Short mmCIF file of C-alpha atoms and ligand atoms in Angstrom, two decimals:
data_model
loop_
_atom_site.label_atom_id
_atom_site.label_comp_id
_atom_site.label_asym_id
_atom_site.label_seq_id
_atom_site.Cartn_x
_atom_site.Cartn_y
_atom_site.Cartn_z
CA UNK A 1 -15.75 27.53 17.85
CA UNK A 2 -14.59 24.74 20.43
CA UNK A 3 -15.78 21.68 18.37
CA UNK A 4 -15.94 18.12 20.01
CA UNK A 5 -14.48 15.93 17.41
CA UNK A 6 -15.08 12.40 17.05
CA UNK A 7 -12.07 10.64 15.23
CA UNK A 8 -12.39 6.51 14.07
CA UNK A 9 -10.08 4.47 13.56
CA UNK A 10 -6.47 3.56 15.29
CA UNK A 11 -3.46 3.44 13.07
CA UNK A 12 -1.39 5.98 12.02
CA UNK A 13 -3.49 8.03 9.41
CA UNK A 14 -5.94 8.35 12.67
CA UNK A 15 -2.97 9.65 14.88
CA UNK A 16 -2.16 12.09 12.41
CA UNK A 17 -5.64 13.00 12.51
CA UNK A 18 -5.88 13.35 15.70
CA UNK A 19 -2.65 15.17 16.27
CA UNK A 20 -3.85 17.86 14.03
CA UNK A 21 -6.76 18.51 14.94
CA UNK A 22 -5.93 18.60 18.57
CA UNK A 23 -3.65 21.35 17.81
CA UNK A 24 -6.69 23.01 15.92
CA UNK A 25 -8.12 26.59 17.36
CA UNK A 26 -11.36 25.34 16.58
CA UNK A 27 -11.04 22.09 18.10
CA UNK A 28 -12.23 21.91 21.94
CA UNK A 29 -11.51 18.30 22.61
CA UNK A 30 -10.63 15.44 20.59
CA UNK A 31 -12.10 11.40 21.05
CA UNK A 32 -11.59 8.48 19.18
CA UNK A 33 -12.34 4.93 18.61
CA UNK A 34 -10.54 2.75 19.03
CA UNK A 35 -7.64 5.00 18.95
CA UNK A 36 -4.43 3.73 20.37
CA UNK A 37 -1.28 4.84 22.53
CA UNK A 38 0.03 7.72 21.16
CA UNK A 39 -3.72 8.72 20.19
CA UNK A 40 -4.48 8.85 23.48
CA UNK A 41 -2.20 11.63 24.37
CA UNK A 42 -4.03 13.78 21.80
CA UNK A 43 -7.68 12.57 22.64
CA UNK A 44 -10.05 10.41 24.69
CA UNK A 45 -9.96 6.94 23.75
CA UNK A 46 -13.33 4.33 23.60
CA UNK A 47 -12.53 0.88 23.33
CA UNK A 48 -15.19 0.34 20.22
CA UNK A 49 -15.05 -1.94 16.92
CA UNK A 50 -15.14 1.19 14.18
CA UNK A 51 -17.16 -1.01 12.06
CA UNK A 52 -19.70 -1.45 14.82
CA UNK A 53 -21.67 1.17 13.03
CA UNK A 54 -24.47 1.19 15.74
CA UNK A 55 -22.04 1.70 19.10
CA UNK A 56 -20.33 4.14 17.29
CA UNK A 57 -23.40 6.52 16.15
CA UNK A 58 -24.70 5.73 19.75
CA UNK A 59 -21.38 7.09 21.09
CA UNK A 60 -21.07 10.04 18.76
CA UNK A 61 -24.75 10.48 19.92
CA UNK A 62 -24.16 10.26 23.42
CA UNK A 63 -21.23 12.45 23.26
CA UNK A 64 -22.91 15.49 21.37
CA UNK A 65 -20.50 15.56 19.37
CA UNK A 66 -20.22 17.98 16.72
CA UNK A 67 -17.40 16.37 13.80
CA UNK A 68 -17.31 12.75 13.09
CA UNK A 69 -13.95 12.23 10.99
CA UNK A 70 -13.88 8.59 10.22
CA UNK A 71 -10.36 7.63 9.01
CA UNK A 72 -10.31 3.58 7.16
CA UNK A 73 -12.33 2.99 4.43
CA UNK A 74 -14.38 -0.63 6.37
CA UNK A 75 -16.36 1.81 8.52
CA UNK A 76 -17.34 3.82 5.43
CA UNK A 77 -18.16 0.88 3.48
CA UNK A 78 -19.97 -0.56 6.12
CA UNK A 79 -22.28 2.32 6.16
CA UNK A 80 -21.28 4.30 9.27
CA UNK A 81 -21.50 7.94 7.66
CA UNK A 82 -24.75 7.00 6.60
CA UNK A 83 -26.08 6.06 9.99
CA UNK A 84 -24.15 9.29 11.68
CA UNK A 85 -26.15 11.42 9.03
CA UNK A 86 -29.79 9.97 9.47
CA UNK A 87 -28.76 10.74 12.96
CA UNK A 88 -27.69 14.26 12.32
CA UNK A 89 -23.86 14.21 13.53
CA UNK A 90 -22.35 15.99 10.44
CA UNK A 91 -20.04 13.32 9.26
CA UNK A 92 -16.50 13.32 7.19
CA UNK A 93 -16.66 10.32 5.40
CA UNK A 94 -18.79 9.69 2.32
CA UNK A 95 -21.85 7.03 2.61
CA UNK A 96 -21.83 4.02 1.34
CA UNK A 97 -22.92 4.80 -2.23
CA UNK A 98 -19.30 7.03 -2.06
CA UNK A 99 -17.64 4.40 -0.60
CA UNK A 100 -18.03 2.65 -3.83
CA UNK A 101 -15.37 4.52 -5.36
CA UNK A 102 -12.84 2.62 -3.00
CA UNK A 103 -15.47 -0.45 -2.14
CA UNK A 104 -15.85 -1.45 -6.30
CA UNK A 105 -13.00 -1.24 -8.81
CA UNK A 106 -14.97 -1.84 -11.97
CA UNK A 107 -17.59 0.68 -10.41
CA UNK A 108 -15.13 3.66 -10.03
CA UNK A 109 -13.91 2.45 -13.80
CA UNK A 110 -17.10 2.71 -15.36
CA UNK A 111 -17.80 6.12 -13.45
CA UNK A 112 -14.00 7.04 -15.07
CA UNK A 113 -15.23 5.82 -18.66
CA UNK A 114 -18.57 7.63 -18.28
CA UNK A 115 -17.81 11.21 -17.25
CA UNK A 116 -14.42 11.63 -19.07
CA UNK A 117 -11.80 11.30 -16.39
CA UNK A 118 -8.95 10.14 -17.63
CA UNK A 119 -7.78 6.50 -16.67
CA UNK A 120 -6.23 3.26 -18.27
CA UNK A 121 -8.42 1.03 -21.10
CA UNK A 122 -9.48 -1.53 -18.73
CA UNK A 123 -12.53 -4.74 -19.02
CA UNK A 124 -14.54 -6.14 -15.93
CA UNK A 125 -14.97 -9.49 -16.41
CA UNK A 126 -17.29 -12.68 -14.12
CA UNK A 127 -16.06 -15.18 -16.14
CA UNK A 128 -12.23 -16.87 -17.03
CA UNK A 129 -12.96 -16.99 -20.56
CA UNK A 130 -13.90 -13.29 -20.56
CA UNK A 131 -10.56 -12.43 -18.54
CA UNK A 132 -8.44 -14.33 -21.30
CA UNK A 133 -10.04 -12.26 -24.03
CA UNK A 134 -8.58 -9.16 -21.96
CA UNK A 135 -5.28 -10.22 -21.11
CA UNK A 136 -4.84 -10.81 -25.02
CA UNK A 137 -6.56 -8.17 -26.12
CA UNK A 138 -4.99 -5.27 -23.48
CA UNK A 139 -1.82 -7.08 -23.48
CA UNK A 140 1.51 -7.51 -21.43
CA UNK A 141 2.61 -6.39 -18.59
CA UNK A 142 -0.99 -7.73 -17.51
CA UNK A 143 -2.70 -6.04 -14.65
CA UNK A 144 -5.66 -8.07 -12.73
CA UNK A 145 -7.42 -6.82 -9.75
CA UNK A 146 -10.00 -8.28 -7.92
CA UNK A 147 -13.02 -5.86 -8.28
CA UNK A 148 -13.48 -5.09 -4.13
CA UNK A 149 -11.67 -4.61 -1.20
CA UNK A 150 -8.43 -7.00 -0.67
CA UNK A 151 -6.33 -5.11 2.05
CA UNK A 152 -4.00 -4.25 -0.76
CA UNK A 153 -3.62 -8.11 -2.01
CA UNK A 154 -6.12 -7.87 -5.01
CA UNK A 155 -3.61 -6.32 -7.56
CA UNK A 156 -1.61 -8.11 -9.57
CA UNK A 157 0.89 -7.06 -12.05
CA UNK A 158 3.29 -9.03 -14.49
CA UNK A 159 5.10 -9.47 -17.18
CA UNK A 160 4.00 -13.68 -17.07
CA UNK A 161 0.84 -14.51 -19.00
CA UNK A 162 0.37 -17.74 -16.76
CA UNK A 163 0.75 -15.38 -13.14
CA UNK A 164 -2.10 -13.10 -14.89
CA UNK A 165 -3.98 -16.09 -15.30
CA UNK A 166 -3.71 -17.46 -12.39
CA UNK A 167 -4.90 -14.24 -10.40
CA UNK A 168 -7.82 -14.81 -12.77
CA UNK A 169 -8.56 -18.08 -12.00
CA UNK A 170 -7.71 -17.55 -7.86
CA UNK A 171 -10.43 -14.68 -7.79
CA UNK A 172 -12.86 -16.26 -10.40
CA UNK A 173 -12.62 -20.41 -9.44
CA UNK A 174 -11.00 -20.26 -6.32
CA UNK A 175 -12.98 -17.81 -4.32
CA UNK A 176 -9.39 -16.35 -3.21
CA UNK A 177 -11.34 -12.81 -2.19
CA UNK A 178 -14.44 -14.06 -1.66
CA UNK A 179 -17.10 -11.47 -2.93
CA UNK A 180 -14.49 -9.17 -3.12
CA UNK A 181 -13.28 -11.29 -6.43
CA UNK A 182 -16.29 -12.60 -8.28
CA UNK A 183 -15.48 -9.44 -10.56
CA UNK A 184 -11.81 -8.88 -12.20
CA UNK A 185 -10.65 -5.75 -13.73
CA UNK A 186 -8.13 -6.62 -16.35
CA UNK A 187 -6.77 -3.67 -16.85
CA UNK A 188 -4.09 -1.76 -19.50
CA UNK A 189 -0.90 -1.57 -17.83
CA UNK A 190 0.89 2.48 -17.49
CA UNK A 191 3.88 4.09 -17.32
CA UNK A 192 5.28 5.98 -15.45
CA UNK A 193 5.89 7.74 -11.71
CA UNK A 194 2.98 7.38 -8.92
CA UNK A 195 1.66 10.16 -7.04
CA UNK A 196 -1.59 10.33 -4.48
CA UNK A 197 -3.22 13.57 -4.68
CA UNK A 198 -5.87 14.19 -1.85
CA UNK A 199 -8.93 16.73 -1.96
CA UNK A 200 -11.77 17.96 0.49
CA UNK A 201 -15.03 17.99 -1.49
CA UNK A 202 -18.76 18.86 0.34
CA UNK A 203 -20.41 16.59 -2.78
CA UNK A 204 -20.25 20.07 -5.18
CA UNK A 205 -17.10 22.28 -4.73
CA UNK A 206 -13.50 20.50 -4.10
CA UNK A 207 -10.96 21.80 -2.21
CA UNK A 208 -7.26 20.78 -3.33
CA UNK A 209 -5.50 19.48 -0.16
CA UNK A 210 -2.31 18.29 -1.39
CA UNK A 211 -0.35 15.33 -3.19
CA UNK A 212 2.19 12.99 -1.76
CA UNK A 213 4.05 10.15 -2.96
CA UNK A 214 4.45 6.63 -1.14
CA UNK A 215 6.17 3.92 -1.11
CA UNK A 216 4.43 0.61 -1.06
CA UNK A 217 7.27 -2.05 -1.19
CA UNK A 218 8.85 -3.52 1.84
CA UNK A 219 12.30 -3.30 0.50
CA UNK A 220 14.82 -0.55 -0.42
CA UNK A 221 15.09 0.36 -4.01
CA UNK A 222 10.92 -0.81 -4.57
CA UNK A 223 11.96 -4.51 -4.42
CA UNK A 224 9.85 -6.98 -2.04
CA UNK A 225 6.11 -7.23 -1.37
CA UNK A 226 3.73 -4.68 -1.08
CA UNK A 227 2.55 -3.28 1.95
CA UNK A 228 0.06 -0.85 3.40
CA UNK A 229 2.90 1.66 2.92
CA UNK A 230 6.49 2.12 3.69
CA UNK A 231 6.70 5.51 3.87
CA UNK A 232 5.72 9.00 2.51
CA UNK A 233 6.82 12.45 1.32
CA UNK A 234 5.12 15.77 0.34
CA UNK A 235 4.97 17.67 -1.58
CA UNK A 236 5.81 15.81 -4.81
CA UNK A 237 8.96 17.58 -6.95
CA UNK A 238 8.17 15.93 -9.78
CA UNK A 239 4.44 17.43 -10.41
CA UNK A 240 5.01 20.25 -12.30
CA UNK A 241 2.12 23.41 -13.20
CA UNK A 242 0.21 21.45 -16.04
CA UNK A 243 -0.05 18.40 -14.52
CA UNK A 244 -1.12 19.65 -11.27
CA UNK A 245 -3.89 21.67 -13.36
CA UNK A 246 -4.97 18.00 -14.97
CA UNK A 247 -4.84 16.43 -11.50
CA UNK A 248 -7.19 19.32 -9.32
CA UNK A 249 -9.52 20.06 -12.62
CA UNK A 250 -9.34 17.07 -14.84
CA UNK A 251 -9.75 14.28 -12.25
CA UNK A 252 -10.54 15.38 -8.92
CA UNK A 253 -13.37 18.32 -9.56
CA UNK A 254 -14.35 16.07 -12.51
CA UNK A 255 -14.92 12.77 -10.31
CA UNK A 256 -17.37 15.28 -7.53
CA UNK A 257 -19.02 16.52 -10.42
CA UNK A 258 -19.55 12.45 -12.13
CA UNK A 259 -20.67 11.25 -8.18
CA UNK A 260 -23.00 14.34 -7.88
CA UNK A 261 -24.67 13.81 -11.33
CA UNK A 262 -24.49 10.04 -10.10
CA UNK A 263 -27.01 10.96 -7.16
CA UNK A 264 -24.07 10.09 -4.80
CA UNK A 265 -24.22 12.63 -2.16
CA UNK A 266 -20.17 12.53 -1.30
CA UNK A 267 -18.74 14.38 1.89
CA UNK A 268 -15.06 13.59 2.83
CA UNK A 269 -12.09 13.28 1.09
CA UNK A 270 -11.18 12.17 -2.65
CA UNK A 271 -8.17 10.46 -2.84
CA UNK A 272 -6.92 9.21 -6.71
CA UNK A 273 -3.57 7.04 -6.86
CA UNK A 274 -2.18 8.29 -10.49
CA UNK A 275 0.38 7.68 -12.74
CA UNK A 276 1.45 10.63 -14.68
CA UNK A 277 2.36 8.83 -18.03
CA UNK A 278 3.77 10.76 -21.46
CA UNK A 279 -0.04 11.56 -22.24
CA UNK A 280 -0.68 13.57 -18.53
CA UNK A 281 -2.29 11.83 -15.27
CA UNK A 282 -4.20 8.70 -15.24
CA UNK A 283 -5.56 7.34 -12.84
CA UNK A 284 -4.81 4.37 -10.90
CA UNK A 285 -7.42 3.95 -8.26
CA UNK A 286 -9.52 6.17 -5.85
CA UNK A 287 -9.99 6.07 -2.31
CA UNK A 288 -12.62 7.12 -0.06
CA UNK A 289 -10.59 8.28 2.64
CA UNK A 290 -7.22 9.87 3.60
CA UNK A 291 -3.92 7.61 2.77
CA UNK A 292 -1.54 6.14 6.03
CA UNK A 293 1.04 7.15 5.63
CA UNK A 294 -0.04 10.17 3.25
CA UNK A 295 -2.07 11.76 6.38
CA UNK A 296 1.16 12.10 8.43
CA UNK A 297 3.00 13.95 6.00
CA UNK A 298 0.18 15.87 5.14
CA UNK A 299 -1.43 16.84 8.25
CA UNK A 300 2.10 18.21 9.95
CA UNK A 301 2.10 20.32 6.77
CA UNK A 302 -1.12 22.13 7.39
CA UNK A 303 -1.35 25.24 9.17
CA UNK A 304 -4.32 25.99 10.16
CA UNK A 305 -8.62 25.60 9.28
CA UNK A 306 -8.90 21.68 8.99
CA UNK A 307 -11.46 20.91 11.20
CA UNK A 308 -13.68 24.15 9.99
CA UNK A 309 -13.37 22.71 6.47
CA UNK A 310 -14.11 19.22 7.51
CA UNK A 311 -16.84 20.72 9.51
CA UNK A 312 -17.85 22.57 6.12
CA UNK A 313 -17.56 19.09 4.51
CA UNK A 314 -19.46 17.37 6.74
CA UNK A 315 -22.71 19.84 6.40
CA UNK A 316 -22.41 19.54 2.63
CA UNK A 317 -21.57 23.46 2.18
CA UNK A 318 -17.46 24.19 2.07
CA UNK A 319 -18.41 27.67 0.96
CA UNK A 320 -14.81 29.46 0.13
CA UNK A 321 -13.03 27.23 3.03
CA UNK A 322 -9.17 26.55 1.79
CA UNK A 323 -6.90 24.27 3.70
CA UNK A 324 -3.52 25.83 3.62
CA UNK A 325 -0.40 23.81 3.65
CA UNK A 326 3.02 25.11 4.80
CA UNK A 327 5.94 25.95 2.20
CA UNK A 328 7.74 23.19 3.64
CA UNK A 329 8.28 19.82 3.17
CA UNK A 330 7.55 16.50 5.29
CA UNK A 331 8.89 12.98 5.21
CA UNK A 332 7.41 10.30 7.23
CA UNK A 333 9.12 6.82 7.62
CA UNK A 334 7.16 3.64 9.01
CA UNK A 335 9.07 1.30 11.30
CA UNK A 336 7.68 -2.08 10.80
CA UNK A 337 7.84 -5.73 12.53
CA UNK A 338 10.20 -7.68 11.65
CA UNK A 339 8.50 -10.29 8.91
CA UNK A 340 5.32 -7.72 7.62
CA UNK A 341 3.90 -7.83 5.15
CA UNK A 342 4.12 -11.55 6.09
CA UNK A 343 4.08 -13.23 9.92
CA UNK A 344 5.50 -11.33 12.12
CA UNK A 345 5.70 -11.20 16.32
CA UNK A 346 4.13 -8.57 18.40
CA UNK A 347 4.41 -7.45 21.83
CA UNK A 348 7.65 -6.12 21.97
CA UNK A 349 8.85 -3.12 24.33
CA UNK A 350 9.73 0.07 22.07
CA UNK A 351 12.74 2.18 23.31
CA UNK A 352 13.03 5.76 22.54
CA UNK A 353 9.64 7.62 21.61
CA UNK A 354 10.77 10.56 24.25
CA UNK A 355 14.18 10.82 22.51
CA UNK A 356 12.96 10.51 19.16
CA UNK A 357 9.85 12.91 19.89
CA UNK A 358 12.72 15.48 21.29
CA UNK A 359 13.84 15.88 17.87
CA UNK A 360 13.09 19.50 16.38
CA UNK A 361 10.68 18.70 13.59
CA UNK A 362 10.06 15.32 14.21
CA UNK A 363 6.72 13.65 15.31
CA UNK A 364 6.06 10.30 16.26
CA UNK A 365 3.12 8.33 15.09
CA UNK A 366 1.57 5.32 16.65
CA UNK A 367 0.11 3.03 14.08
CA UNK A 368 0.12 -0.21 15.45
CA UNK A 369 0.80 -0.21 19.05
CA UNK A 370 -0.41 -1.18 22.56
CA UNK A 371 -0.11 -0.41 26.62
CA UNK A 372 0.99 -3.49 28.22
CA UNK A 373 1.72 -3.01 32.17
CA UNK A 374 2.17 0.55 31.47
CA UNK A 375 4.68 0.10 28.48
CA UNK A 376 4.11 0.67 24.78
CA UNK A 377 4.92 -2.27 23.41
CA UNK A 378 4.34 -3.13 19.57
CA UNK A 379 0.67 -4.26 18.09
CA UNK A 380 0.72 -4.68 14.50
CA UNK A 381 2.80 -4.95 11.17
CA UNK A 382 3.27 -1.07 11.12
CA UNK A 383 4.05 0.02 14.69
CA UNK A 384 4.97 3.27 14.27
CA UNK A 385 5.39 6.09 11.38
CA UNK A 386 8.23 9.00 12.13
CA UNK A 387 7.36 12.31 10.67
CA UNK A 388 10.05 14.84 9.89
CA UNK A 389 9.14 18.47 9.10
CA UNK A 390 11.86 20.76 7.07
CA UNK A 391 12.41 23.40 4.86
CA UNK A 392 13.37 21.12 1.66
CA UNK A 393 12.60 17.34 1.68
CA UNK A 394 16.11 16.82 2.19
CA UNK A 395 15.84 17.82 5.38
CA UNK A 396 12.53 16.81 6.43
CA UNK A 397 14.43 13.30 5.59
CA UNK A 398 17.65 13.76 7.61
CA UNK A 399 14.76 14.56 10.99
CA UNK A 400 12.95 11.63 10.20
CA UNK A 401 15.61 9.46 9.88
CA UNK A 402 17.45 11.06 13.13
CA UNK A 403 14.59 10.51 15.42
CA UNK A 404 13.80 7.34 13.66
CA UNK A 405 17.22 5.98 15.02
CA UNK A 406 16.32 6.80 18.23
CA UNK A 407 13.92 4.19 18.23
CA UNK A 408 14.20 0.43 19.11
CA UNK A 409 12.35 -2.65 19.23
CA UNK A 410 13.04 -6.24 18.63
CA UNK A 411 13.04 -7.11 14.89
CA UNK A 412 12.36 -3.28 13.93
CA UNK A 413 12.76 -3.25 9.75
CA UNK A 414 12.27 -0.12 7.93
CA UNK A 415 13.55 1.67 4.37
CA UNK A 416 16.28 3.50 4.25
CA UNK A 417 15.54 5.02 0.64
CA UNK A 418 12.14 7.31 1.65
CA UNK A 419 12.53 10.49 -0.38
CA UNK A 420 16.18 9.71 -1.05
CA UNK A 421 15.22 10.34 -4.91
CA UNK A 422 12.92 13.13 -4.05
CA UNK A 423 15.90 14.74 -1.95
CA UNK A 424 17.96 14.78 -4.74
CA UNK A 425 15.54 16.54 -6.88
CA UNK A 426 15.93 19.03 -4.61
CA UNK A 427 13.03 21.79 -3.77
CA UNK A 428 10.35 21.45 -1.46
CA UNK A 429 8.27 21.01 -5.19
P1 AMP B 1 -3.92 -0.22 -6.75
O1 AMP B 1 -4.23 -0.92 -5.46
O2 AMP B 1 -5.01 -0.29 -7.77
O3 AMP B 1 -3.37 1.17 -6.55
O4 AMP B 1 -2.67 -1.03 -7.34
C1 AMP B 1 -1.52 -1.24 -6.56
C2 AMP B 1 -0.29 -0.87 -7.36
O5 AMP B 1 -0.21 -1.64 -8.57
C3 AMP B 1 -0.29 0.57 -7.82
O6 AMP B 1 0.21 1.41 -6.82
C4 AMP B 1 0.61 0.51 -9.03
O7 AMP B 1 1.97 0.54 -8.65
C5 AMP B 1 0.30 -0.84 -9.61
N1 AMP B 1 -0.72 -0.70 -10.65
C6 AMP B 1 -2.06 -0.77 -10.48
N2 AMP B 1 -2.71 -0.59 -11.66
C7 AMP B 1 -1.76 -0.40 -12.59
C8 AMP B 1 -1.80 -0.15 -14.01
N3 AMP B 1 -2.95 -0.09 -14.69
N4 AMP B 1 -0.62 0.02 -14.64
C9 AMP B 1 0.55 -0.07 -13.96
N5 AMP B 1 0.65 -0.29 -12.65
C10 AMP B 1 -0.48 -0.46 -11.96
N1 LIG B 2 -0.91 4.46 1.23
C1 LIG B 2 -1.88 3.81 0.44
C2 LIG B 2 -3.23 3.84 0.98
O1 LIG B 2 -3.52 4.47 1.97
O2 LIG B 2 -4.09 3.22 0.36
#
């Protein structure tokens, strides 16, 4: 095979992408859209909005491609996979009936309470009154999440009955998400540690890919606002035999089987945010689409067959395809503007990505960055996410952090605590 592959998207998760499959036996040539700097070392770049769902299938057209891999979750909501498939370009990315698992909080929920898979008590309410009746009735620490897509800022979780009301009333009277909030999932709050676990499924069979842990929180030690995502490891220590079992059969070859009795014809990847709490794995949330910064510690770790399995996924038929990961461990660190989640300046030169790249082990990710007179300056909150590969995660940390301190650029924050715990655990898990 020498596949044309199509990648969307331009952050980090899409680099990742990108990388890998560039470095893919199967893979012929690699474009994307928009891309950015560093994926334009591993592919051609088109200067197209991802969520323009018509220039996109009309470039992916144009192209003969063979692989669309679309990597945020707006294009898939917006309905691109659908329009790639009427077109027939086999497409990695569910539609946008799929899409509802990430697009609709209450709507994955319900799907949750329906088929068995096991998740928090939780109540979708329109109204305030309703969403008091929850809070009392579910009870402190209060969760409240606004029902669709928030960047991240929909989720609220506290210990103070008045904050949990006031999410309630910013969603439900103040229009503070727009559609996004006219529902509210007032949910049970767990216990517990957080782990992402990520599978290929065609819409029938699933295909375990692997599990990961991030780190959300701007600050050392978890403290600080959320973000997209501070950093990553994989694999995860602290999943041991049995819970992996309830993770890959209990929730993620249960939720293909609940979308494909659903009618929901789902091709790309199944991502579930859990929390493994005293009574096994529940889960959080699901995604439609690979995690950033998951992807880069997961695609360094895989050796070989990705894009013949996404391929597989795409033409809704994975057959006996595996995705093998290596026995190692990665740890990927984001380097951030100074300010994100909040304000923050952009524009600024970045020192070092030869010397850091240089590193054994080490890869460099572009997530938000730009060319500007020929220099890669930074672009975005997250600028850049440093990958280190080792045999333990204690030393996938020490070459992430070495080529991470190679790089510079004004008002550069990042954690100094990725995988420290993890590390200590010790194993590669
Ligand atoms: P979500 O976007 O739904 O993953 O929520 C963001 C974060 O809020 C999660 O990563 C958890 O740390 C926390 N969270 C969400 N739902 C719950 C819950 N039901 N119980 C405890 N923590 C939660
Ligand atoms: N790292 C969290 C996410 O991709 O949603």
């Amino acid at each position: 095979m020498s596949l044309r592959v199509l990648v969307v998207g331009g952050g980090g998760r899409e680099h990742a992408l990108a990388w890998r499959l560039a470095r893919d036996p199967d893979v012929g040539e690699v474009l994307a859209v928009p891309g950015n700097p560093g994926i334009a070392a591993e592919a051609r770049c088109v200067a197209l909005d991802p969520t323009d769902v018509g220039a996109v299938a009309d470039l992916a057209e144009r192209e003969g491609v063979d692989l669309v891999v679309v990597g945020p979750e707006a294009p898939l909501v917006a309905g691109l996979a659908d329009e790639l498939r009427a077109r027939g370009v086999p497409t990695f990315g569910p539609g946008r009936d799929g899409a509802r698992l990430e697009g609709s909080k209450a709507w994955a929920k319900a799907l949750c309470e329906r088929y068995g898979i096991p998740t928090g008590r939780s109540r979708a309410v329109t109204s305030v009154a309703d969403g008091l009746g929850a809070l009392d009735e579910l009870g402190p620490p209060y969760v409240v999440k606004a029902d669709g897509l928030a960047a991240g800022k929909g989720v609220v979780v506290t210990e103070d009955r008045e904050r949990a009301v006031r999410a309630l009333e910013d969603c439900l009277l103040r229009g503070a998400f727009g559609e996004a909030g006219a529902t509210v999932l007032v949910e049970e709050h767990l216990a517990g540690r957080e782990v992402s676990a990520f599978a290929l499924t065609d819409g029938r069979r699933v295909v375990p890919l692997g599990m990961a842990q991030d780190f959300k929180r701007a600050l050392d030690g978890d403290a600080g606002p959320n973000t997209g995502g501070m950093g990553a490891y994989s694999p995860v220590p602290f999943v041991d035999a049995a819970a992996a079992r309830a993770i890959w059969g209990g929730v993620l070859a249960r939720t293909a089987e609940a979308l494909a009795a659903e009618g929901v014809e789902y091709r790309g990847v199944l991502y579930a945010g859990l929390m493994l709490t005293a009574d096994g794995p529940r889960v959080l949330e699901f995604n439609c689409r690979f995690g950033d910064p998951e992807a880069q510690v997961l695609m360094p770790r895989i050796r070989e067959g990705l894009a013949r399995a996404l391929l597989a996924c795409a033409r809704g038929d994975l057959g006996d395809q595996r995705v093998e990961l290596d026995d190692g461990a990665c740890v990927t660190v984001v380097a951030a503007s100074g300010g994100y989640p909040g304000a923050h300046e952009t524009g600024f030169g970045i020192e070092g990505l030869e010397e850091a790249a240089a590193i054994p082990g080490a890869v460099v990710f572009h997530a938000g960055t730009a060319l500007r007179d020929g220099r890669v300056v930074t672009a975005g909150g997250r600028v850049l996410a440093v990958s280190g590969l080792g045999d333990t995660i204690g030393r996938a940390r020490e070459v992430a952090y070495e080529a991470l301190a190679r790089i510079r650029f004004r008002g550069m924050h990042h954690r100094s605590d990725i995988a420290a715990a993890a590390a200590a655990e010790g194993g590669a898990g």
